[in-house]
XYZ file of C-alpha atoms in Angstrom:
647
model
C 128.970 115.071 72.745
C 132.171 116.564 71.048
C 134.011 117.177 74.708
C 133.468 113.627 75.575
C 134.590 112.290 72.302
C 137.630 114.282 72.380
C 138.390 113.043 75.674
C 138.248 109.330 74.910
C 140.125 110.050 71.588
C 143.106 111.636 73.303
C 143.281 108.371 75.472
C 144.385 106.229 72.446
C 147.342 106.573 70.037
C 146.761 105.468 66.647
C 149.260 103.876 64.713
C 147.583 102.337 61.833
C 145.340 103.871 59.125
C 142.048 105.763 60.572
C 139.968 103.646 58.645
C 141.547 100.332 59.925
C 139.151 97.679 61.490
C 141.298 98.648 65.030
C 140.326 102.225 64.713
C 136.679 101.392 63.661
C 136.096 99.460 66.576
C 137.781 102.341 68.619
C 135.575 104.931 67.273
C 132.417 102.843 67.522
C 133.310 102.144 71.411
C 133.776 105.978 71.564
C 130.240 106.615 70.125
C 128.570 103.891 72.353
C 130.360 105.373 75.581
C 129.428 109.042 74.866
C 125.834 107.941 73.792
C 125.225 106.214 77.296
C 126.888 109.135 79.264
C 124.534 111.632 77.205
C 121.314 109.477 78.003
C 122.322 109.140 81.741
C 122.758 112.850 81.891
C 119.569 113.464 80.386
C 117.812 111.065 82.759
C 119.543 112.638 85.534
C 119.501 116.319 84.670
C 116.982 117.085 81.825
C 113.946 115.267 82.168
C 111.383 116.316 84.757
C 110.667 113.534 87.244
C 107.170 113.340 88.298
C 106.857 113.138 92.368
C 103.866 111.210 93.743
C 102.373 111.410 97.134
C 100.736 108.051 97.802
C 98.116 107.972 100.580
C 96.222 104.965 102.460
C 92.471 104.388 101.910
C 90.809 102.085 104.398
C 87.642 102.714 102.018
C 86.737 104.546 99.002
C 85.275 107.818 100.887
C 88.651 107.838 102.742
C 90.354 107.437 99.338
C 88.393 110.276 97.791
C 89.281 112.545 100.705
C 92.939 111.621 100.465
C 92.707 113.020 96.818
C 90.803 116.094 97.935
C 93.536 116.755 100.263
C 96.260 116.437 97.699
C 97.189 112.791 97.017
C 98.648 112.035 93.746
C 97.584 108.244 94.311
C 95.837 106.142 96.781
C 96.361 102.522 97.727
C 93.479 100.526 99.008
C 92.701 96.826 99.878
C 90.838 94.592 97.370
C 87.727 92.174 98.453
C 90.272 89.627 99.689
C 94.156 89.155 99.412
C 95.442 92.171 100.875
C 97.943 92.328 103.645
C 95.205 94.209 105.927
C 92.635 91.422 106.119
C 90.509 94.075 108.020
C 90.570 96.448 105.087
C 88.764 94.816 102.527
C 86.748 96.804 99.829
C 84.189 95.910 97.032
C 84.900 96.052 93.432
C 81.886 98.873 93.262
C 83.781 100.821 95.792
C 87.056 100.739 94.188
C 85.596 101.593 90.669
C 84.196 104.539 92.500
C 87.254 105.668 93.693
C 88.982 105.167 90.509
C 86.634 107.318 88.699
C 87.028 110.115 91.207
C 91.001 109.789 91.082
C 91.087 109.746 87.389
C 89.613 113.190 87.078
C 92.849 114.589 88.483
C 94.992 111.874 86.624
C 95.590 110.533 90.145
C 96.247 106.651 90.441
C 94.666 104.057 92.475
C 96.970 101.143 93.439
C 94.990 98.034 94.750
C 97.172 96.017 97.449
C 97.296 92.301 96.170
C 100.196 91.685 98.516
C 99.469 88.411 100.430
C 101.255 84.981 99.544
C 98.598 82.845 97.887
C 98.106 79.072 98.401
C 97.741 76.686 95.310
C 93.670 76.331 95.808
C 93.476 80.131 95.820
C 94.877 80.644 92.441
C 92.057 80.894 90.261
C 90.137 83.053 92.521
C 93.050 85.591 92.643
C 93.110 85.241 88.886
C 89.359 86.223 88.598
C 90.028 89.070 90.917
C 92.555 90.505 88.919
C 90.396 90.504 85.760
C 87.738 92.404 87.817
C 90.299 95.073 89.159
C 91.446 95.724 85.595
C 88.089 96.103 84.274
C 87.461 98.477 87.236
C 90.398 100.389 85.655
C 92.687 100.048 88.518
C 96.020 101.406 87.756
C 98.338 99.065 89.330
C 98.429 96.210 91.751
C 100.879 96.057 94.720
C 102.134 92.607 94.820
C 104.318 90.111 96.891
C 103.496 86.700 95.223
C 105.524 86.321 92.138
C 103.321 83.511 91.229
C 100.802 86.074 89.571
C 103.423 86.390 86.947
C 102.793 83.142 85.688
C 98.949 83.525 85.637
C 96.796 84.363 82.683
C 96.009 88.065 83.622
C 95.455 91.571 81.692
C 98.283 93.692 81.005
C 97.782 95.657 84.385
C 100.852 97.369 85.757
C 102.387 95.481 88.926
C 104.118 97.029 91.620
C 106.484 95.398 94.243
C 104.990 95.220 97.961
C 107.233 96.207 100.569
C 106.511 92.718 101.514
C 109.172 91.730 98.908
C 111.897 93.258 101.240
C 113.895 95.030 98.710
C 117.145 95.924 100.407
C 120.170 95.294 97.606
C 120.674 96.572 94.058
C 120.625 93.080 92.669
C 116.983 92.334 93.956
C 115.878 95.888 92.886
C 117.394 95.318 89.257
C 115.928 92.061 89.035
C 112.422 93.092 89.859
C 112.529 95.892 87.502
C 113.780 93.561 84.975
C 110.953 91.263 85.055
C 108.310 94.350 84.511
C 107.504 95.559 87.746
C 107.020 98.815 87.082
C 107.234 100.409 90.775
C 109.364 99.132 93.681
C 108.781 100.040 97.283
C 112.017 99.770 98.961
C 112.503 98.456 102.585
C 112.139 101.119 105.227
C 115.450 100.468 106.794
C 117.735 101.701 103.817
C 119.794 104.322 104.381
C 119.817 107.561 102.123
C 122.985 106.337 100.711
C 121.765 102.833 99.546
C 118.772 104.299 98.316
C 120.822 106.576 95.952
C 122.895 103.515 95.053
C 119.637 101.512 93.609
C 118.724 104.796 91.996
C 121.747 104.949 90.053
C 121.334 101.302 88.810
C 117.865 100.484 88.521
C 115.602 101.931 85.728
C 112.186 101.839 87.700
C 110.635 104.433 90.021
C 111.293 103.997 93.317
C 108.935 104.287 96.420
C 109.651 104.717 99.982
C 107.580 105.014 103.095
C 107.729 108.498 104.581
C 105.269 108.409 107.638
C 103.262 106.282 109.978
C 103.617 103.034 112.089
C 106.795 100.786 111.625
C 107.187 97.117 111.674
C 110.272 96.101 113.767
C 111.162 93.460 111.469
C 111.981 93.767 107.795
C 108.507 93.608 106.274
C 107.970 90.193 104.932
C 110.369 88.331 107.189
C 108.174 88.434 110.251
C 106.889 85.150 111.167
C 106.203 85.662 114.857
C 102.400 86.051 114.458
C 102.322 83.048 112.742
C 104.354 81.054 115.182
C 102.343 82.286 118.012
C 99.044 82.542 117.076
C 98.744 80.919 113.826
C 97.860 84.344 111.993
C 100.225 85.041 109.316
C 101.467 88.795 108.464
C 102.097 87.730 105.009
C 98.215 86.632 104.847
C 97.283 90.099 106.192
C 96.542 88.624 109.654
C 99.278 90.161 111.829
C 98.692 90.097 115.482
C 101.206 92.920 116.117
C 103.381 90.748 118.735
C 105.564 93.708 118.611
C 103.404 95.843 120.234
C 103.099 93.540 123.397
C 105.180 94.126 126.522
C 107.872 91.799 127.615
C 110.427 90.763 130.446
C 114.073 91.031 129.279
C 116.056 88.227 130.752
C 119.677 86.865 130.822
C 120.005 83.342 129.961
C 120.840 82.746 133.590
C 117.501 84.087 134.612
C 118.354 87.828 135.531
C 115.655 90.351 135.047
C 117.111 93.130 133.135
C 113.784 94.948 132.258
C 110.231 94.266 133.368
C 107.034 94.796 131.318
C 108.384 96.999 128.583
C 107.512 97.415 124.864
C 110.861 96.486 123.764
C 109.857 95.647 120.087
C 107.541 98.534 119.566
C 108.830 101.122 116.941
C 108.179 104.924 117.337
C 106.227 106.105 114.210
C 108.081 107.214 110.915
C 108.476 111.007 110.053
C 110.478 111.959 107.332
C 108.700 115.220 106.461
C 112.012 117.261 106.877
C 113.875 114.902 104.573
C 111.606 114.996 101.417
C 113.956 116.808 99.289
C 116.921 114.694 100.227
C 115.009 111.582 99.447
C 114.344 113.131 96.026
C 117.716 113.509 95.289
C 118.658 110.329 96.346
C 116.007 108.947 93.926
C 112.695 108.351 95.416
C 109.705 109.254 93.198
C 106.574 108.133 95.263
C 106.068 108.877 99.012
C 104.124 106.584 100.808
C 101.966 107.157 103.951
C 101.488 104.117 106.043
C 97.748 103.636 107.192
C 95.283 101.315 105.618
C 93.443 100.991 108.921
C 93.663 104.553 109.788
C 90.686 106.576 109.956
C 89.386 109.715 108.062
C 90.859 112.397 110.018
C 94.165 110.790 110.258
C 94.488 110.655 106.448
C 92.990 114.152 105.744
C 95.602 115.558 108.109
C 98.655 113.500 107.189
C 98.068 113.773 103.330
C 97.463 117.707 103.324
C 100.895 118.010 105.584
C 102.813 116.249 103.226
C 101.281 117.536 100.162
C 102.776 121.161 101.423
C 106.127 119.520 102.147
C 106.431 118.239 98.703
C 104.953 121.000 96.881
C 107.579 123.208 98.507
C 110.624 121.161 97.358
C 108.956 121.169 93.666
C 108.760 124.836 93.697
C 112.170 125.282 94.621
C 113.119 122.881 91.933
C 110.339 123.411 89.380
C 112.671 122.564 86.139
C 113.680 119.246 87.765
C 110.808 117.967 89.169
C 106.565 118.031 88.579
C 103.537 116.821 90.292
C 102.466 113.513 88.795
C 98.358 114.776 89.250
C 96.434 117.892 88.723
C 94.589 120.148 90.509
C 95.148 122.786 93.161
C 93.899 121.714 96.990
C 92.351 124.378 99.167
C 92.322 123.602 102.904
C 90.000 124.857 105.598
C 92.438 124.006 108.310
C 96.145 124.221 109.268
C 97.751 120.370 108.865
C 100.027 119.192 111.543
C 101.174 115.566 111.844
C 101.917 116.033 115.610
C 97.896 116.373 116.213
C 97.250 113.092 114.640
C 97.998 109.394 116.104
C 101.795 108.910 116.647
C 104.291 107.034 119.018
C 106.646 110.041 118.999
C 108.709 110.274 115.740
C 111.934 108.680 114.001
C 113.609 109.050 110.638
C 114.355 105.413 110.951
C 118.009 104.884 109.889
C 117.862 107.361 106.832
C 121.047 109.046 107.928
C 122.352 107.152 110.882
C 121.462 104.699 113.404
C 119.443 106.189 116.332
C 117.043 105.195 119.108
C 113.961 104.067 117.168
C 111.820 102.283 120.019
C 109.342 103.691 122.465
C 109.611 100.992 125.008
C 107.048 102.927 127.441
C 104.068 102.374 125.320
C 102.646 101.320 121.970
C 99.763 104.187 122.380
C 99.597 107.624 120.902
C 101.735 110.237 122.970
C 101.394 113.105 120.864
C 102.872 116.669 121.140
C 104.868 117.815 123.901
C 102.665 120.292 126.013
C 105.144 121.153 128.988
C 106.045 120.319 132.510
C 104.026 120.062 135.766
C 104.948 123.238 137.956
C 102.177 122.475 140.916
C 99.641 119.939 141.767
C 96.826 120.448 144.008
C 93.620 118.149 144.884
C 91.847 119.113 141.719
C 94.036 120.842 139.482
C 97.387 120.899 137.724
C 99.593 123.818 136.598
C 101.491 123.434 133.557
C 104.400 125.433 132.024
C 102.681 124.708 128.842
C 103.859 125.563 125.066
C 100.485 124.754 123.864
C 97.191 126.123 124.225
C 94.935 123.669 125.729
C 90.915 123.452 125.445
C 88.332 121.291 127.306
C 88.115 117.791 125.862
C 91.558 117.753 124.999
C 93.252 114.311 126.013
C 96.883 114.586 127.981
C 99.097 111.901 129.166
C 102.345 111.249 130.904
C 104.606 108.680 132.014
C 103.760 107.791 135.689
C 105.872 106.402 138.579
C 105.554 102.851 137.167
C 106.806 103.860 133.895
C 103.486 103.401 132.222
C 101.544 105.955 130.301
C 98.842 107.104 131.765
C 96.071 109.659 130.439
C 93.481 112.038 131.626
C 91.040 114.507 129.718
C 90.816 117.987 130.249
C 87.572 119.493 131.676
C 88.473 122.996 132.050
C 91.024 125.460 131.596
C 91.947 128.692 133.182
C 95.320 130.361 132.069
C 97.864 127.738 132.808
C 95.767 125.915 135.389
C 94.133 122.540 134.143
C 91.195 120.938 135.719
C 90.913 117.078 134.739
C 87.600 115.433 134.832
C 89.269 112.899 136.722
C 92.733 113.923 138.934
C 95.632 111.497 138.346
C 98.569 111.091 140.484
C 101.124 113.282 139.011
C 104.285 114.726 140.405
C 105.628 118.099 139.981
C 108.216 118.117 136.866
C 106.270 115.496 134.866
C 106.305 116.027 131.311
C 102.810 116.011 129.635
C 101.929 115.375 126.117
C 98.658 116.060 124.220
C 97.529 112.807 122.443
C 93.902 114.417 121.503
C 93.518 117.787 120.238
C 89.638 117.734 120.560
C 89.019 120.915 118.534
C 91.148 119.805 115.718
C 89.704 116.416 115.454
C 85.903 118.203 115.424
C 87.525 120.417 112.493
C 88.195 117.245 110.652
C 84.893 115.687 110.786
C 83.758 118.575 108.663
C 84.345 119.005 105.028
C 88.068 120.414 105.088
C 89.406 120.195 101.477
C 88.238 121.115 97.830
C 90.560 120.107 94.792
C 89.717 121.697 91.449
C 91.391 122.248 88.120
C 91.391 125.579 86.331
C 89.362 125.762 82.874
C 89.947 127.828 80.068
C 86.082 128.649 78.532
C 85.426 129.754 75.214
C 82.049 130.943 73.858
C 81.856 131.807 70.369
C 79.295 132.215 67.657
C 79.392 129.931 64.533
C 77.446 129.392 61.371
C 74.663 127.515 62.765
C 74.684 129.043 66.359
C 77.283 128.760 68.886
C 80.492 126.945 69.901
C 81.314 126.286 73.690
C 84.742 124.718 74.638
C 86.595 124.188 78.086
C 90.435 122.958 78.340
C 92.183 122.271 81.399
C 95.715 121.044 82.221
C 94.703 117.580 80.861
C 91.942 117.632 78.032
C 89.834 119.668 75.951
C 86.049 119.385 74.850
C 84.184 121.177 72.339
C 80.414 121.599 71.873
C 78.585 122.818 68.522
C 75.351 124.505 69.659
C 72.626 124.728 67.120
C 70.705 127.527 68.225
C 69.062 130.735 66.614
C 71.098 133.779 67.176
C 69.323 136.851 68.442
C 71.145 140.252 68.936
C 70.554 141.443 72.506
C 69.338 144.958 72.988
C 71.659 145.369 75.842
C 75.017 144.079 76.866
C 74.824 140.226 77.575
C 78.505 139.374 77.796
C 78.490 139.375 81.954
C 75.359 137.465 82.035
C 76.894 134.617 79.803
C 79.931 134.672 81.707
C 78.193 134.439 84.891
C 75.722 131.654 83.979
C 78.692 129.665 82.294
C 81.060 130.032 85.242
C 78.450 128.616 88.123
C 80.393 125.200 88.697
C 79.826 125.053 92.193
C 79.937 121.082 93.311
C 82.152 120.235 90.240
C 85.996 119.862 90.371
C 86.699 122.785 88.058
C 86.894 126.411 88.261
C 87.166 129.333 85.505
C 90.467 130.756 85.375
C 89.863 132.118 81.885
C 87.259 133.124 79.760
C 86.632 134.468 76.288
C 82.707 135.480 75.550
C 82.421 136.530 71.851
C 79.532 138.727 71.140
C 76.529 140.071 72.447
C 73.562 137.466 72.180
C 70.093 137.020 73.829
C 70.130 133.554 75.171
C 67.826 132.625 78.481
C 69.868 131.773 81.627
C 68.041 128.146 81.674
C 69.599 127.561 78.124
C 73.159 128.738 79.180
C 72.738 126.384 82.429
C 71.897 123.643 80.312
C 74.886 124.025 77.947
C 77.247 124.174 81.204
C 75.724 121.100 82.363
C 76.568 119.189 79.094
C 79.921 120.951 78.900
C 81.167 119.603 82.346
C 79.556 116.223 81.593
C 81.505 115.965 78.402
C 84.517 116.996 80.315
C 84.176 114.763 82.765
C 83.645 112.012 80.707
C 86.841 112.661 78.267
C 88.465 112.786 81.597
C 87.789 109.186 82.142
C 88.168 107.972 78.720
C 91.462 109.626 78.300
C 93.059 108.409 81.192
C 96.181 106.382 80.466
C 96.660 103.212 82.550
C 100.086 102.304 82.617
C 100.960 99.071 80.704
C 102.077 96.024 82.427
C 106.042 95.819 82.202
C 107.847 93.121 80.061
C 109.510 90.295 81.676
C 112.877 89.677 80.695
C 113.048 85.662 80.837
C 116.734 85.582 80.491
C 117.390 87.145 83.984
C 118.619 85.200 86.788
C 117.438 85.366 90.377
C 120.146 86.994 92.695
C 120.189 83.642 94.814
C 120.127 80.043 93.436
C 119.055 78.624 96.907
C 115.907 80.300 98.598
C 114.936 79.293 102.218
C 111.515 79.721 103.826
C 111.769 83.656 103.790
C 111.140 83.570 100.061
C 107.603 82.962 101.077
C 106.898 80.437 98.264
C 103.356 79.065 98.679
C 101.900 77.907 95.549
C 103.727 75.904 92.497
C 103.126 78.852 90.174
C 105.783 80.894 92.399
C 107.840 77.691 92.338
C 107.614 77.641 88.456
C 108.718 81.457 88.234
C 111.709 81.007 90.383
C 112.646 78.056 88.525
C 112.688 79.616 85.271
C 115.106 82.263 86.686
C 117.560 80.071 87.693
C 116.686 78.856 91.217
C 117.747 75.558 91.895
C 116.364 74.847 95.516
C 113.361 76.344 97.423
C 112.039 75.613 100.532
C 108.199 75.986 101.460
C 106.966 79.237 102.828
C 106.910 79.400 106.869
C 103.058 79.306 106.539
C 103.015 76.100 104.338
C 105.925 74.061 106.239
C 106.575 75.724 109.678
C 110.323 74.849 110.883
C 110.933 73.728 114.107
C 113.453 76.633 114.777
C 113.686 79.671 112.664
C 114.285 83.432 112.907
C 110.913 84.863 113.462
C 111.882 88.612 112.929
C 115.262 90.022 111.435
C 115.270 93.714 112.891
C 117.350 96.760 112.256
C 116.040 97.890 115.645
C 118.470 96.731 118.514
C 117.349 96.389 121.957
C 121.296 96.411 123.188
C 121.712 99.826 121.355
C 118.471 101.140 122.820
C 119.625 100.204 126.283
C 123.059 101.186 125.774
C 124.495 97.805 125.925
C 126.021 97.625 122.454
C 128.456 94.599 122.219
C 130.732 97.017 120.526
C 131.096 98.764 123.813
C 133.526 96.842 126.059
C 131.504 97.556 129.234
C 128.357 95.704 127.679
C 126.366 92.997 129.299
C 127.959 89.953 127.227
C 125.219 87.315 128.436
C 122.725 85.822 126.264
C 119.340 87.755 126.204
C 115.708 86.552 126.150
C 112.219 88.031 125.782
C 109.581 86.805 127.910
C 106.002 87.462 126.835
C 102.968 87.547 129.174
C 102.040 83.852 128.723
C 105.737 82.808 129.569
C 107.028 81.915 126.401
C 110.753 82.515 125.784
C 112.453 84.221 122.700
C 116.141 83.966 122.253
C 117.774 87.020 120.673
C 120.758 86.959 118.475
C 122.891 90.049 117.589
C 124.614 90.092 114.331
C 127.045 92.886 114.638
C 128.386 92.675 111.426
C 125.047 93.622 110.005
C 124.121 95.415 112.789
C 120.775 93.408 113.013
C 119.097 91.649 115.727
C 117.411 88.324 115.322
C 114.445 87.137 117.391
C 114.381 83.451 117.419
C 111.516 80.711 117.683
C 110.305 80.512 121.300
C 111.511 78.083 124.042
C 109.236 75.596 125.460
């Protein structure tokens, strides 16, 4: 860029001959600096960035519905070694999902994201080969011992279990060949932007769904209390339990509250901000969620992301193809949620729902009047028989009831609850909506340009879509029709019901007599060839190259590095790590930080230690079985630590 070059040139005073070594060095520096500047501008301003909507799949059928409802990619658990042990799938089902997704250039990622023990390494290596044969697009991993296995060139993504919270760690993981990085949920927009500016790898972030109270990969509470490791896919969800909050003197501050239970994530109104900060993949949590949840939430975020892409069509594009048509109006308020939070994206906020870990749903209105068998509501929503409603009762517990009949604003419950005037009521089950989602609710199709022409030996029939083109040469006797046949030829070739294509443009050349049965057979062959071409032409991203010269950001690693096998030790050692502790699951320390949380109970209860009027006594959580978990508050980092339980 001549302007940049002139700016750099004007900063130097040349006192020697312009071709002297000193000036040649300066000119060389100018060329390097201006080239890097141009590349950075090209990266940020010119190249269209593909934006991905990544949806969960408990099984292949749910994954296929996610693709139909607009997902650009899905993530699914393998038969074993996934961080949701209850969501395993066979290789055959994963292959079936890949075949469907790849029609639209959509991706399938497999969550191979547990830590691995030494005796399991051979089994994991065999599994990776099987997944590669199934044409899985990438593995989402936590255990870096995988990089020391003899595996095929399959792409590897960094799991959220890898706890990516800093530029240094993100830069290292990109440098060792991980081709997509799932950032920690706790990061602010500012930190995301900082990582994007310095890391040359696509960034992925959670956008919706359940939240872990601890940084992912750094929660050991389930292992400590129940011998069930979250890093092994068997989390017991201790964070959803109720606790008493005590001072170290035994004073009870809160009784039987869900003090570690988070609200659900909802960043649907922050999509554009997140894209501008550098996020390219938006991940919906929920590999244990049912079909109706995945359909609704995927369709909702498809619309939100498309709105941003449409607004910035010269900067961003979709990463897959096909147009989704819905038969319902998506609304995330109508699917399971514990109320919503943006979770530190912009600022600290109250992120916990300490009343209940159950779904509260959308706010309906307040109770105006109560009689023996009916409740009159000042309602904002239209209710239907079968709806599920809930409220916080006098004991500060979430209580629910079903609607039997509705007349105007009067509700007749199936069983009358004890509810007071002025109580806020929520709908956690929209019966009609759920029934709608039990039926087929979406189609996804790609536009075809169809061409039918006469040739020397008969005819040619070709079809072209956004991804590929196929052409068939048809040896057939040509017979001129007595009446116009172009409309019939077009009609027979356009009957594409049940396949993921529709005719957008068609060119029919000539007026030939061809039986409808023959045209139908040609159409079937054409679509079969097109589908085959889509699957054969699908490009799998190659595994990234590991820069073995890179040093890991730390030289000493404690148990939170989750090192559970000798290959992981060898990996870290080769990248400069000198001291490594065993994973918590391998060698359990007597005292440890079980959870590291951005959520702070003091902040939630308006007792922040930065407030001079705060209760400054030490706090503990008491579980229902009597265990006491000391709490430590790191005000410098604005984090809360849950420590090993006292006897």
